[in-house]
Every structure is written in C-alpha cells, then in structure tokens.
XYZ file of C-alpha atoms in Angstrom:
743
model
C 12.633 23.734 -26.736
C 13.740 22.847 -23.223
C 14.953 19.263 -22.865
C 14.556 18.605 -19.143
C 16.183 15.553 -17.618
C 14.612 13.766 -14.666
C 14.747 15.820 -11.461
C 16.167 18.870 -13.260
C 13.669 21.415 -11.925
C 11.670 22.050 -15.089
C 8.662 23.328 -13.129
C 10.858 26.077 -11.694
C 12.127 26.936 -15.175
C 8.582 27.150 -16.559
C 7.473 29.265 -13.603
C 10.304 31.759 -13.944
C 9.949 31.982 -17.703
C 6.306 33.031 -17.357
C 7.178 35.467 -14.550
C 9.973 36.884 -16.716
C 7.616 37.429 -19.668
C 5.169 39.283 -17.432
C 7.594 41.257 -15.283
C 10.596 41.970 -17.505
C 8.969 41.925 -20.937
C 5.641 43.498 -19.954
C 3.565 40.769 -21.618
C -0.108 40.894 -20.613
C -1.008 37.831 -18.542
C -4.164 37.398 -20.652
C -1.940 36.715 -23.684
C -0.087 33.794 -22.112
C -1.270 30.191 -22.461
C 0.399 27.475 -20.390
C -0.660 23.862 -20.881
C 0.119 21.192 -18.279
C -0.918 17.579 -17.674
C -2.404 17.975 -14.175
C -4.489 20.699 -12.584
C -2.382 20.279 -9.455
C 0.765 21.253 -11.359
C -1.024 24.272 -12.862
C -2.266 25.402 -9.448
C 1.204 25.119 -7.888
C 2.752 27.050 -10.774
C 0.148 29.802 -10.496
C 0.867 30.139 -6.789
C 4.609 30.381 -7.438
C 4.121 32.932 -10.193
C 1.729 34.882 -7.955
C 4.422 35.165 -5.289
C 6.679 36.831 -7.881
C 4.362 39.048 -9.940
C 1.314 39.304 -7.661
C -1.629 36.960 -7.269
C -4.079 39.146 -9.231
C -2.053 39.017 -12.434
C -1.283 35.332 -11.977
C -5.012 34.537 -11.845
C -5.442 36.046 -15.309
C -3.180 33.426 -16.884
C -4.761 30.771 -19.063
C -3.038 27.901 -17.313
C -4.254 24.349 -16.882
C -4.506 20.936 -18.483
C -5.254 20.582 -22.186
C -8.720 19.357 -21.290
C -9.519 22.166 -18.849
C -8.315 24.936 -21.186
C -10.069 23.472 -24.214
C -13.224 22.939 -22.150
C -13.102 26.631 -21.271
C -12.894 27.545 -24.950
C -15.719 25.154 -25.836
C -18.001 26.616 -23.134
C -17.860 29.863 -25.113
C -17.871 28.448 -28.642
C -19.682 25.090 -28.423
C -22.960 26.302 -29.899
C -21.165 26.675 -33.235
C -20.813 22.882 -33.143
C -24.399 22.306 -32.012
C -23.622 21.651 -28.335
C -25.120 23.642 -25.448
C -22.701 25.772 -23.441
C -23.629 23.738 -20.349
C -22.605 20.432 -21.969
C -21.804 17.548 -19.608
C -18.349 15.959 -19.523
C -18.641 12.159 -19.394
C -16.071 10.209 -17.392
C -15.020 6.624 -18.173
C -17.925 5.150 -16.216
C -20.476 7.262 -18.094
C -18.810 6.373 -21.373
C -18.965 2.670 -20.529
C -22.673 2.882 -19.690
C -23.506 4.631 -22.955
C -21.571 2.000 -24.917
C -23.268 -0.810 -22.961
C -26.632 0.744 -23.798
C -25.754 0.873 -27.502
C -24.610 -2.765 -27.483
C -27.885 -3.752 -25.825
C -30.010 -1.769 -28.277
C -28.165 -3.297 -31.242
C -28.654 -6.743 -29.635
C -24.967 -7.603 -29.870
C -23.041 -10.210 -27.895
C -21.259 -8.524 -24.958
C -18.655 -11.308 -24.942
C -17.556 -10.221 -28.424
C -18.302 -6.516 -28.146
C -16.819 -5.817 -24.729
C -17.592 -2.255 -23.582
C -14.044 -1.601 -22.329
C -12.493 -2.774 -25.589
C -14.969 -0.674 -27.566
C -14.194 2.387 -25.416
C -10.440 1.961 -25.999
C -11.014 1.595 -29.736
C -13.181 4.730 -29.889
C -10.594 6.659 -27.879
C -7.819 5.583 -30.244
C -9.894 6.658 -33.255
C -10.646 10.052 -31.719
C -6.998 10.618 -30.785
C -6.256 10.076 -34.455
C -9.040 12.574 -35.322
C -11.112 9.876 -36.998
C -14.840 10.418 -36.484
C -17.639 7.900 -37.207
C -18.103 9.125 -40.792
C -14.373 8.943 -41.570
C -14.235 5.521 -39.967
C -17.102 4.132 -42.049
C -15.415 5.476 -45.203
C -12.020 3.935 -44.416
C -11.875 0.266 -45.534
C -8.541 -0.407 -43.772
C -10.010 0.463 -40.357
C -13.070 -1.667 -40.964
C -10.839 -4.570 -41.999
C -8.944 -4.297 -38.694
C -12.191 -4.626 -36.762
C -13.404 -7.454 -38.995
C -10.187 -9.302 -38.168
C -10.915 -8.648 -34.478
C -14.391 -10.169 -34.999
C -16.098 -6.808 -34.384
C -17.586 -6.011 -37.814
C -20.241 -3.676 -36.334
C -17.703 -1.424 -34.607
C -18.611 1.433 -36.970
C -22.309 1.211 -36.096
C -21.489 1.254 -32.378
C -19.192 4.250 -32.818
C -21.812 6.144 -34.791
C -24.618 5.365 -32.301
C -22.364 6.299 -29.361
C -21.504 9.657 -30.920
C -25.171 10.368 -31.646
C -26.224 9.522 -28.080
C -23.567 11.798 -26.611
C -24.568 14.624 -28.945
C -28.255 14.197 -28.126
C -27.417 14.240 -24.410
C -25.395 17.424 -24.788
C -22.340 15.540 -23.550
C -18.683 15.202 -24.499
C -16.216 12.601 -23.304
C -12.594 13.545 -22.579
C -11.452 12.790 -26.121
C -14.256 14.976 -27.497
C -12.792 17.995 -25.690
C -9.732 17.664 -27.924
C -11.498 16.569 -31.100
C -14.144 19.291 -30.925
C -11.565 22.001 -30.222
C -9.654 20.865 -33.306
C -12.857 20.880 -35.406
C -13.772 24.315 -34.045
C -10.416 25.827 -35.021
C -10.407 24.121 -38.417
C -13.979 24.908 -39.468
C -14.245 28.438 -38.107
C -11.276 30.614 -39.163
C -12.599 33.574 -37.179
C -12.457 31.486 -33.987
C -8.906 30.376 -34.773
C -7.872 33.985 -35.406
C -9.489 35.077 -32.136
C -7.485 32.605 -30.030
C -4.293 33.061 -32.025
C -4.532 36.761 -31.205
C -5.223 36.050 -27.534
C -2.547 33.389 -27.006
C 0.539 35.191 -28.241
C 2.874 33.251 -25.966
C 2.325 29.515 -25.605
C 4.048 27.095 -23.232
C 3.536 23.326 -23.197
C 4.791 21.091 -20.395
C 5.471 17.349 -20.907
C 5.471 17.862 -24.683
C 6.612 14.265 -25.214
C 3.202 13.121 -23.935
C 1.082 15.050 -26.472
C -1.046 13.085 -28.905
C -1.895 13.884 -32.523
C -4.928 16.052 -31.715
C -3.068 18.065 -29.050
C -0.128 18.516 -31.400
C -2.297 19.901 -34.217
C -4.252 22.261 -31.923
C -1.087 23.721 -30.385
C 0.501 24.053 -33.832
C -2.570 25.902 -35.140
C -2.656 28.300 -32.183
C 1.080 29.040 -32.443
C 1.073 29.383 -36.216
C 0.475 33.140 -36.258
C 3.007 34.503 -33.744
C 5.413 31.581 -33.442
C 6.100 32.285 -29.753
C 5.966 28.729 -28.486
C 8.084 27.090 -25.803
C 7.829 23.356 -25.137
C 9.364 21.511 -22.214
C 9.808 17.783 -22.018
C 12.023 14.733 -21.883
C 11.911 12.152 -24.634
C 13.364 9.663 -22.132
C 10.129 9.913 -20.123
C 7.643 9.396 -22.948
C 5.528 6.519 -21.581
C 1.971 7.122 -22.776
C 1.919 5.658 -26.288
C -1.009 3.468 -25.192
C -3.017 6.681 -24.699
C -2.047 7.979 -28.124
C 1.028 10.020 -27.102
C 3.454 10.394 -29.991
C 7.124 10.732 -29.099
C 7.809 12.039 -32.624
C 6.159 15.328 -31.603
C 9.198 16.235 -29.500
C 11.773 14.448 -31.661
C 10.613 16.410 -34.737
C 9.994 19.756 -33.005
C 12.952 21.416 -34.711
C 11.504 20.507 -38.113
C 8.126 22.034 -37.301
C 9.342 25.536 -36.452
C 12.003 27.868 -37.793
C 14.728 29.374 -35.579
C 14.283 26.875 -32.751
C 16.601 27.379 -29.789
C 17.315 24.280 -27.712
C 18.172 24.414 -24.007
C 19.110 21.348 -22.005
C 18.487 20.995 -18.279
C 20.971 18.265 -17.473
C 21.626 18.661 -13.746
C 19.557 16.295 -11.610
C 18.764 17.818 -8.203
C 16.737 14.834 -6.982
C 18.806 11.659 -6.925
C 22.182 10.359 -5.826
C 25.087 9.838 -8.242
C 24.534 6.080 -8.229
C 20.862 6.388 -9.197
C 21.549 8.981 -11.916
C 24.430 6.925 -13.317
C 22.374 3.739 -13.362
C 19.466 5.467 -15.111
C 21.817 6.991 -17.707
C 23.458 3.643 -18.463
C 20.011 2.109 -18.986
C 18.426 4.753 -21.224
C 21.497 4.910 -23.479
C 20.313 1.583 -24.918
C 17.449 3.409 -26.689
C 18.246 4.368 -30.285
C 15.487 6.913 -30.808
C 16.322 9.794 -28.455
C 17.612 13.346 -28.054
C 21.137 13.306 -26.668
C 21.794 14.792 -23.240
C 24.235 14.225 -20.377
C 22.302 14.081 -17.109
C 24.550 14.585 -14.051
C 24.252 15.495 -10.401
C 26.357 17.111 -7.703
C 24.521 15.127 -5.015
C 26.294 12.538 -2.875
C 27.410 9.171 -4.268
C 24.741 7.362 -2.262
C 24.099 3.659 -1.830
C 24.460 1.226 -4.709
C 21.141 0.065 -6.107
C 20.080 -3.168 -4.423
C 19.116 -5.947 -6.837
C 17.385 -8.672 -4.854
C 16.271 -12.063 -6.099
C 13.411 -13.871 -4.375
C 11.726 -17.169 -5.100
C 8.080 -16.126 -5.348
C 5.887 -13.052 -5.508
C 4.900 -13.634 -1.871
C 8.551 -13.771 -0.880
C 9.153 -10.607 -2.893
C 6.365 -8.824 -1.021
C 7.624 -10.054 2.353
C 11.103 -8.751 1.547
C 9.724 -5.291 0.690
C 7.660 -5.150 3.906
C 10.628 -6.299 5.972
C 12.986 -3.673 4.561
C 10.395 -0.921 5.126
C 9.825 -2.041 8.704
C 13.544 -2.230 9.494
C 14.282 1.153 7.950
C 11.525 2.651 10.049
C 13.066 1.117 13.156
C 16.725 1.910 12.416
C 16.539 5.126 10.404
C 13.201 6.494 11.698
C 11.804 6.974 8.190
C 8.112 7.848 7.822
C 5.738 5.672 5.802
C 5.293 8.404 3.195
C 9.003 8.198 2.343
C 8.513 4.783 0.693
C 6.961 3.889 -2.650
C 6.442 0.471 -4.226
C 6.167 0.569 -8.015
C 4.907 -2.247 -10.228
C 4.092 -2.767 -13.898
C 0.473 -3.917 -13.473
C -2.187 -3.256 -10.830
C -2.647 -6.969 -10.114
C 0.820 -7.078 -8.507
C -0.381 -4.973 -5.571
C -2.243 -7.856 -3.903
C 0.829 -9.643 -2.507
C 2.405 -6.335 -1.456
C -0.775 -5.331 0.381
C -0.905 -8.651 2.236
C 2.711 -8.343 3.345
C 2.311 -4.747 4.545
C -0.837 -5.642 6.482
C 1.030 -8.423 8.291
C 3.577 -5.863 9.439
C 0.827 -3.348 10.327
C 2.330 -0.870 7.870
C -0.322 1.560 6.563
C -0.385 1.912 2.784
C -2.374 3.646 0.107
C -3.006 2.406 -3.408
C -2.495 5.324 -5.735
C -5.011 5.365 -8.553
C -7.617 3.375 -6.621
C -11.228 4.439 -6.193
C -11.194 8.205 -5.761
C -13.645 10.158 -3.610
C -15.639 11.408 -6.600
C -16.044 7.850 -7.939
C -17.851 6.507 -4.858
C -21.437 5.493 -5.547
C -23.180 7.782 -3.071
C -21.107 10.749 -4.256
C -21.831 9.982 -7.902
C -25.552 9.737 -7.094
C -25.590 13.300 -5.752
C -23.399 14.518 -8.613
C -25.891 12.973 -11.068
C -28.649 15.203 -9.605
C -26.295 18.179 -10.007
C -25.567 17.200 -13.612
C -29.236 16.791 -14.456
C -29.984 20.199 -12.960
C -27.336 21.808 -15.171
C -28.028 19.795 -18.320
C -31.348 17.944 -18.293
C -30.532 16.162 -21.564
C -27.743 14.242 -19.804
C -29.046 10.715 -20.341
C -26.608 8.936 -18.021
C -27.439 11.258 -15.120
C -31.156 10.777 -15.841
C -30.842 6.977 -15.806
C -28.871 7.042 -12.558
C -31.411 8.990 -10.494
C -34.810 8.523 -12.153
C -35.510 5.750 -9.640
C -33.129 6.692 -6.807
C -34.373 7.090 -4.170
C -36.976 4.589 -5.336
C -40.084 6.087 -6.893
C -41.491 3.061 -8.731
C -40.003 3.706 -12.171
C -38.387 0.473 -13.343
C -36.371 -0.820 -16.300
C -39.453 -1.568 -18.399
C -40.507 2.076 -18.186
C -36.987 3.213 -19.036
C -36.908 0.914 -22.075
C -40.170 2.455 -23.357
C -38.781 5.974 -22.826
C -35.577 4.985 -24.682
C -37.521 3.624 -27.654
C -39.575 6.820 -27.817
C -36.420 8.952 -27.635
C -34.800 7.023 -30.473
C -37.940 7.236 -32.611
C -38.352 10.965 -32.072
C -34.617 11.734 -32.228
C -34.731 13.596 -28.906
C -33.381 13.047 -25.383
C -35.182 10.970 -22.753
C -35.726 14.145 -20.719
C -37.508 15.770 -23.664
C -39.667 12.643 -24.008
C -40.697 13.042 -20.361
C -41.461 16.727 -20.877
C -43.596 16.005 -23.963
C -45.222 12.854 -22.590
C -48.816 14.152 -22.843
C -48.281 14.708 -26.578
C -46.491 11.437 -27.367
C -48.014 8.001 -27.794
C -46.152 6.071 -25.085
C -47.659 2.939 -23.592
C -47.410 3.907 -19.904
C -50.153 3.709 -17.290
C -51.417 6.815 -15.494
C -49.663 6.207 -12.124
C -46.297 5.775 -13.873
C -46.847 8.905 -15.943
C -47.674 10.806 -12.754
C -44.454 9.623 -11.081
C -42.411 10.726 -14.086
C -44.167 14.092 -14.102
C -43.368 14.567 -10.398
C -39.699 13.873 -11.140
C -39.686 16.353 -14.031
C -41.271 18.989 -11.784
C -38.637 18.382 -9.070
C -35.699 18.727 -11.502
C -37.316 21.779 -13.138
C -37.534 23.442 -9.719
C -33.819 22.786 -9.216
C -33.102 24.337 -12.608
C -35.039 27.456 -11.702
C -33.269 27.788 -8.342
C -29.887 27.168 -9.993
C -30.261 30.344 -12.066
C -30.092 32.488 -8.911
C -28.408 30.485 -6.145
C -24.701 29.869 -5.669
C -23.267 26.357 -5.903
C -23.498 25.557 -2.193
C -27.089 26.778 -1.773
C -28.402 24.701 -4.664
C -26.206 21.694 -3.794
C -27.411 21.570 -0.175
C -31.027 21.974 -1.320
C -30.727 19.138 -3.859
C -29.054 16.765 -1.387
C -31.865 17.227 1.121
C -34.963 17.591 -1.066
C -34.036 14.718 -3.403
C -34.344 12.314 -0.469
C -30.733 11.090 -0.718
C -29.668 12.463 2.675
C -32.776 11.065 4.346
C -32.170 7.620 2.868
C -28.566 7.529 4.070
C -29.518 8.898 7.497
C -31.887 5.969 8.005
C -29.091 3.472 7.299
C -27.393 3.047 10.698
C -24.864 0.444 9.535
C -21.174 1.448 9.493
C -21.369 1.520 5.672
C -24.410 3.770 5.799
C -22.747 6.146 8.253
C -19.663 6.281 6.048
C -21.786 7.084 2.992
C -23.597 9.837 4.868
C -20.245 11.311 5.914
C -19.099 11.225 2.288
C -22.138 13.297 1.260
C -21.318 15.789 4.001
C -17.738 15.922 2.733
C -19.008 16.553 -0.802
C -21.099 19.479 0.445
C -18.028 20.741 2.325
C -16.078 20.740 -0.920
C -18.867 22.710 -2.628
C -18.802 25.187 0.245
C -15.017 25.598 -0.040
C -15.343 26.098 -3.795
C -18.029 28.766 -3.310
C -15.980 30.667 -0.720
C -12.874 30.477 -2.896
C -14.738 31.829 -5.919
C -16.268 34.568 -3.795
C -12.769 35.854 -3.025
C -11.711 35.931 -6.684
C -12.475 38.923 -8.844
C -15.031 37.797 -11.455
C -15.206 34.430 -9.666
C -17.864 31.993 -10.870
C -19.852 30.552 -7.949
C -22.221 28.576 -10.184
C -22.832 24.878 -9.679
C -21.861 24.344 -13.308
C -18.350 25.666 -12.657
C -17.952 23.357 -9.660
C -19.060 20.367 -11.731
C -16.654 21.257 -14.518
C -13.782 21.375 -12.035
C -14.742 17.943 -10.695
C -15.103 16.451 -14.173
C -11.669 17.690 -15.223
C -9.768 16.319 -12.237
C -6.818 14.203 -13.360
C -5.700 11.040 -11.551
C -3.034 13.013 -9.684
C -5.559 15.631 -8.604
C -8.022 13.064 -7.299
C -5.739 11.018 -5.124
C -2.523 12.504 -3.805
C -0.467 9.725 -2.192
C 1.411 12.189 0.006
C -1.680 13.450 1.815
C -1.214 10.929 4.635
C 1.678 9.108 6.236
C 1.259 5.921 4.236
C 3.447 3.802 1.986
C 2.506 4.549 -1.640
C 1.658 1.646 -3.949
C 1.200 2.396 -7.636
C 1.940 1.418 -11.215
C 4.945 3.087 -12.801
C 2.649 5.073 -15.109
C 0.961 6.630 -12.078
C 4.333 7.493 -10.504
C 5.238 9.952 -13.259
C 6.122 13.334 -11.757
C 6.453 12.035 -8.180
C 9.543 11.389 -6.054
C 10.341 9.437 -2.879
C 13.458 8.885 -0.747
C 13.170 5.080 -1.037
C 11.667 3.300 -4.055
C 11.057 -0.426 -4.588
C 10.528 -1.596 -8.168
C 9.102 -5.117 -8.083
C 8.403 -7.762 -10.703
C 11.495 -7.119 -12.813
C 11.090 -10.199 -14.973
C 10.834 -10.873 -18.678
C 7.224 -10.751 -19.962
C 6.227 -8.695 -16.927
C 8.650 -5.767 -17.076
C 9.244 -5.477 -19.998
C 5.673 -6.479 -20.706
C 4.928 -9.415 -22.952
C 3.035 -6.976 -25.184
C 6.250 -4.984 -25.749
C 8.176 -7.792 -27.441
C 6.815 -7.188 -30.942
C 8.811 -4.141 -32.015
C 11.795 -2.013 -31.111
C 9.513 1.012 -30.578
C 7.448 -0.894 -27.990
C 10.550 -2.186 -26.210
C 12.057 1.305 -26.091
C 8.846 2.596 -24.522
C 9.160 -0.081 -21.817
C 12.766 0.955 -21.220
C 11.662 4.576 -20.830
C 9.034 3.356 -18.357
C 11.727 1.648 -16.286
C 13.828 4.829 -16.526
C 10.895 6.804 -15.087
C 10.538 4.266 -12.268
C 14.220 4.369 -11.355
C 14.420 8.169 -11.414
C 11.585 8.491 -8.873
C 14.122 7.511 -6.203
C 15.970 10.230 -4.309
C 18.283 8.234 -2.034
C 17.760 4.493 -2.407
C 16.314 2.136 -5.008
C 15.591 -1.585 -4.742
C 15.143 -3.695 -7.886
C 13.444 -7.002 -7.122
C 12.705 -10.044 -9.261
C 11.239 -13.454 -8.436
C 12.259 -16.914 -9.598
C 8.639 -18.072 -9.712
C 5.388 -16.149 -9.901
C 1.709 -16.971 -10.211
C 0.498 -15.920 -13.653
C -3.060 -16.686 -14.767
C -3.503 -19.121 -11.883
C -0.342 -21.128 -12.601
C 3.091 -20.997 -11.056
C 5.612 -20.212 -13.787
C 9.386 -19.918 -13.888
C 10.590 -16.357 -14.409
C 13.669 -14.980 -16.120
C 15.197 -11.761 -14.764
C 14.372 -8.656 -16.795
C 16.834 -7.710 -19.519
C 16.799 -4.212 -17.997
C 18.807 -5.504 -15.033
C 21.556 -6.587 -17.397
C 21.472 -3.228 -19.195
C 22.393 -1.208 -16.095
C 26.144 -0.783 -15.647
C 27.018 -3.288 -12.915
C 29.204 -0.800 -11.023
C 26.010 0.887 -9.772
C 24.479 -2.369 -8.492
C 24.644 -4.381 -5.276
C 23.401 -7.860 -6.138
C 21.623 -9.917 -3.456
C 21.320 -13.618 -4.349
C 20.144 -16.009 -1.600
C 22.494 -19.004 -1.582
C 20.868 -21.639 0.613
C 17.112 -21.726 0.296
C 14.955 -20.451 -2.563
C 12.304 -19.631 0.042
C 13.749 -16.371 1.250
C 17.272 -17.659 1.972
C 18.870 -17.831 5.388
C 17.615 -15.335 7.970
C 20.928 -13.483 8.011
C 20.678 -12.807 4.286
C 17.117 -11.549 4.267
C 16.417 -9.815 7.537
C 19.191 -7.231 7.273
C 19.207 -4.080 5.220
C 21.500 -3.829 2.200
C 23.702 -6.772 3.156
C 26.026 -7.340 0.244
C 26.507 -10.649 -1.528
C 29.994 -12.120 -1.942
C 32.186 -10.200 -4.366
C 31.932 -12.646 -7.319
C 28.161 -12.155 -7.400
C 28.215 -8.356 -7.199
C 29.561 -7.637 -10.678
C 27.494 -9.624 -13.170
C 28.520 -9.160 -16.793
C 26.090 -11.606 -18.343
C 22.388 -12.120 -17.786
C 23.022 -15.741 -16.744
C 24.594 -14.459 -13.537
C 21.203 -13.075 -12.489
C 19.668 -16.557 -12.746
C 19.734 -18.377 -9.432
C 21.051 -21.894 -8.951
C 18.591 -23.785 -6.702
C 19.942 -26.255 -4.136
C 20.490 -29.764 -5.489
C 18.001 -31.387 -3.132
C 15.074 -29.529 -4.727
C 13.203 -30.640 -7.815
C 12.512 -28.199 -10.626
C 8.933 -26.961 -10.530
C 6.870 -27.891 -13.556
C 5.116 -24.741 -14.795
C 1.863 -26.643 -15.234
C 1.998 -28.475 -11.933
C 0.808 -27.440 -8.515
C 3.153 -27.324 -5.554
C 1.557 -30.424 -4.086
C 3.444 -32.646 -6.514
C 6.868 -31.398 -5.416
C 6.975 -31.769 -1.616
C 6.644 -34.791 0.605
C 4.130 -34.848 3.431
C 5.989 -35.084 6.749
C 4.607 -36.741 9.858
C 7.750 -37.037 11.980
C 8.460 -33.364 12.648
C 9.536 -32.217 16.108
C 9.286 -28.961 18.023
C 12.162 -26.629 17.170
C 12.821 -28.092 13.711
C 13.098 -25.723 10.753
C 10.910 -26.511 7.756
C 9.848 -24.953 4.507
C 6.380 -24.707 2.967
C 5.552 -24.115 -0.712
C 3.558 -20.935 -0.002
C 4.570 -19.701 3.433
C 8.331 -20.204 3.065
C 10.635 -20.885 6.018
C 9.338 -21.563 9.518
C 10.011 -23.197 12.882
C 7.849 -25.900 14.500
C 6.422 -24.462 17.742
C 4.045 -27.263 18.733
C 2.752 -30.640 17.525
C -0.763 -31.912 18.276
C -2.695 -35.127 17.658
C -1.580 -38.350 16.008
C -1.945 -40.352 12.830
C -3.849 -38.674 9.978
C -5.047 -35.910 12.341
C -1.564 -34.841 13.385
C -1.127 -31.042 13.266
C 1.818 -28.690 13.661
C 1.844 -25.098 14.844
C 4.496 -23.340 12.734
C 5.791 -19.782 13.012
C 6.795 -18.725 9.498
C 9.356 -15.984 8.886
C 7.075 -14.104 6.507
C 3.558 -15.407 7.056
C 3.309 -15.525 10.839
C 1.836 -18.430 12.821
C -0.143 -21.175 11.041
C -1.682 -24.450 12.233
C -1.317 -27.057 9.477
C -2.628 -30.595 9.063
C 0.602 -32.504 8.336
C -0.840 -34.996 5.854
C -1.715 -32.088 3.564
C 0.960 -29.552 4.475
C 3.702 -30.768 2.091
C 6.556 -29.593 4.281
C 10.268 -30.156 3.808
C 12.852 -30.246 6.574
C 15.804 -27.857 6.359
C-alpha cells in the first residue's frame, strides 16, 4: 500500500512500478491490470511507460478506469448474463429519460417521484450491490422509501431494470454490478481473469466503492499481487458510494502488507503544506503521515472577509486582474473553487466586467450538446437497434410525421409483447397495432434506413459509416439550411464530431490489432469521465469549478470562496462526525490544489434561497494554524472597505488582526452608523433614499457597493444620479428608489 500525500508524485511512482515489473522482473504486459479514475490519467501513464519500455508493450497493458476495463470484460462475457456484446452504455441523461418514462407509465406524480432523486436512489442501491429483487425482499429499505413518501420505489426500480435489459443497455453502475455478478456466478470466468491479471494496481483506492472493492478483491484473491495507491486525506466521494474504510482497513484484508509513504510534496510552498497539515490533523479517522516540502516558504495564505457574495466575486476578479498586470500571469494560472455550482454566477459576472476569459469546468461538454447527441443516437441505433432511448430520440428527427401518440402505441405493444420497440416495428405486419397505413409506411421506411446502416456497419470503418449516417439521415441537410449563428454553430459541431471519428479511425489504423469499428468509438465516448470531457487547461482561461471537480488538478494561484458555516462545511455535513470529516478532507483537497498562493474568502452576508442572510466564517478557518495566515479584515466600510485596502494585492491587516486565536476574531465589527440587516428583510428597509447628493460625493449602494457621483440629472421625484461604482461600473439610478448612503 502506497500512502501518497498531496503533490507527492504518485503518478510517477505508479508509472515506474509498472515499468519495473515489465523491464526488470520480466512480467508480461498482458498480465498487468492498472485501474485509474480517469481515462486521461491512464493515457498519460501509458505514454510514460511506453517511453521507458517501448510503446508496443505499453499498449498491451490493461490500463484504464474501472468502468472502461469492466466494460471491456463485459463485451466478451455479457452474453452469459443475457446481454448482447454490443450493449449500449446509458449516460445520466438516458437514465433520466428511462426513469421519466417509467414514472409516466405507472401514472405517478413527478413532484413526489422526481427522476433525479430516483436515479440517485437507484445508483446508491446498485453501489451497495442491491438489485430490484433484493430491494423488494428487504423491509428496511422499503421502510426508508415509505418514510420518504416514495412507497413505489421498488416498482420503479424493477421496471427501470427491465427496460434497460430489454434495450440491451447498461448504465454506469451496471458496469460494476454486472462484472461482480459475472465473477460471482461463473467461477470459470473468475479463474480466467485471475489467471490473466496476476499483478493488479489500483490508483485513488480511497475512492473505491463497495462493488469496486469486492471485484478487485476477487481478482487479486488467487495471486495476491496487489498494489493500491491513495490518500485517505483526499477521500471526498462518499456521496457517490466511495468507502474510506477500504483504504483504512487494507492491512486487515491482505497478509504481509508492506506500507510505503510518499510524504514529500513537490507541488506547494511550505506555507500551503503547513496550513493543510494543521487542518487535516483535526480528523480522527486517518492514516498517519508527515507531509513536508523542500519548496520555498512562499506567501502566507490570504484570508479575506467581504460583505456580500458580489463583493467576494469583485475581490477575486480584481486580484486576478492586478496579478496579470503586475506579475504577467496567464489566465490559466488561476482557479476559483467553490462548494456548490450555484456560487459561480457572481464570479462569472465579476470576471466578465473585467473582460477576463473564464471556463466553467464540468459544464456542458461537447458530447452533451443536442445536435451531437442526435447524431450519436443514430450511431447507437445502428450498433444496437434495441436501444430504446436512441430510438425515441431520432424516430421523428428530422421530422417524418411520427408523433407521441404513435410512440405511445408502440410502447404499449412492446410492454405487452415483452420485446423492444424496435422489434415491434420490425414485426408490425404480424402485430395488432392500431396505426393507419401512412404511419406504418413511415415507420417501415425508418426501419429500412437503420437496417441499411447496420448492414454497412459490418464492413465499413467508423468514419465511413459515421459520415454516411450524418448525411443520409438528413441531419446535416437540416442544419445546413439553418443560417442563424446558432445553426452555423451546430453544423460546425457536427463537422467536429466527424473529425473526432476520423482521428479515432486513423489512430486505430496505426495500432496493431486496432479496432476501427463504430462500436469501439461509441464505447470510448460513453466512457469519458468528467476530466476527459472538459480539460480546463486547454485554453488560456481562468478555471471555475467545484472542489470535487478540482481533484487531481493544480494551479499556481487558487481562490477558495464561500468559506462560511452551512456552505463550507455544508449544512448537510452537520449531522455526524463522519460527514464533517469528509467536508474537512474536501477543504484539504481544495487547499492543496495551490502551488504558490491561496486565497480563502468568506462573506458577511450572502443570498441564500432568495434571501440575504448573515454568515458565520467557516470553522475550517479557525482550524488552520494562524501562523500560516494573513488576515484581511476591512475596517471602514462593509461594502468592500476603503480603496487602499481592497485594490492592492496581499496588503496585510494590522498586526493584532493577523493572529486570530478564536473564531470570534474572524467575525467583523460593522461601523456603528449601520443597522444590522434582518435576515428576512430586503435591503430597501435599511437605507435612506437620498435626494441631495452632489457630484464628487462618495456613496454606498446595497448591491453595487462603493461609488462616486459623476453627474446629477433632473429634479424632484425624477432626479437621477450617474454613479461610477468600484466593482459594478457605471450605473444611472433614480434617487427616490436607489437607497444610497453617503460616506
């Protein structure tokens, strides 16, 4: 077991261990299995190993994500479980549509049975290896759902599983569950893969869930040559089913375990490493290690207090802009991390005002765009015609006069016959379906078109069939006719998709035994992880992302915003020590993304659920040893403070405020002339409307902060002021409504 601290170079260690096994020990590359959490990481490792032992041997390694490796096994063995070898892999959108269809067919209330909640529940059950039958026979689970007012959860789960099976489809959780079932039910299959995978390596072992743990344990049970790498301090995926006990109990699971600790951090400064260590020591449940670094001392970590979330965002944008001007840093050297996606809105607004390009990591990826998914649905249907979600997506796109009523009749027939909708269409002449002749003819034309694609797909490579489908389906023609900017963009996206198929085909052509089939391309697309889909370092942009999405990344300058109680740590983490320790590990991950500088920012007030609420600084700020911190507390105005305090970079507060020993010292003391804001009140009740302002006067506004009067127009109730705000730019406000206060 290799316990790898943050920034300790574990990827290098994994790479050289595999190269050592192959080169020094003479282990056949076909007998090595290496499991990672992103395809990107696996690809980089293969390239590194190839540079040491030769690219040919490196290509023979079974290396990839759990899902990609298990998918590869299932492609060979799936028929034992009743699935076709060309089964479709459903993404979250497909899964949601199937669940929505089930809820509709069962005539359930979507306000009670929300598809997203149902999908999360099914995922949790599968991660615990609980299938529909086991669920229906477990009273405790049914009681939980009764308490949640979802008594028919079991029926939904069962119907969902049946629909997926009938469509020849597996969701991501099924790839794990079905691999486990395969190895458990078929001893000869287990023996086959135990014999093949004589040396097993698992990266990020702290993030494995119950199903992954049992599969790896079964595969390693025969030879016992297993090496896991991970850091219990970075276990942050409990909400996905990850079980930190897998790494904490590793030494109990195997005999003769040797433990190696990678404790030198090569990434961050001494101040950042020291701060992170002082924080994570507060967790009780952990494996002891002493992370250290020989890097420079570096800047203290800036802790900055703002009044509002808008002020917080403006501060971040200002610091980025000034660092670009004074230190010539590129946009890609900055990252802004937050606890929830909703926090990005204010940050985006502030960056746009400064004309700073940014990219939201984890946003809509290329392969999730509608026009791309439309073409991919044709590809999916060509490979697996029983794929119901693909069928529904393209049966009437481009329009061919087959509406929802027709689809409902086909669905009823499929359910009655226990077959897929595609099979209903194929057997239509022999089934009693109430459809008129023209509609039947349209359906038959569609079946003929897809059948021709299937025939061509048996001989053509991925690019040939993909280009043919895009053109002959009518999708390209439809987008070509749309001359709007959106239409042009969609057309370009289809061209880019075909380019990616072309690149895939050429790449496979160069590989010995390469698979140029469309099915292989689609499998690669389906198994892309979030990191593979959207790399924030592709362009020179500031990266915005949740802390969960930042795992494994690093940046010279990192801003962690929203460090307030009930936000970070999350309100949902207040119920148990285990939940709170997971939040602390999450903050540890955020802090250790920083190479040179880190900014920790919290607001005095923040909009939550449409109301302005008072905020208390996060307990995590108090838990960091104060010697690593440089506290910034505005002293004059809660709206961003005086210009000299906020416009500079890393200006230090007076000495008494730089060494807080109690949490109370993080709480600001507002000026006496301001009233406390009622959490249930709007701003309008707390500021007086001014009508006697003059050019050059400094004022403050409840939303826009500090500003200077540039011009005054009109008189009486129509009197207006042109104000240049420090953070929000120039605004023209009607004074009777503006609620300004003079400074």
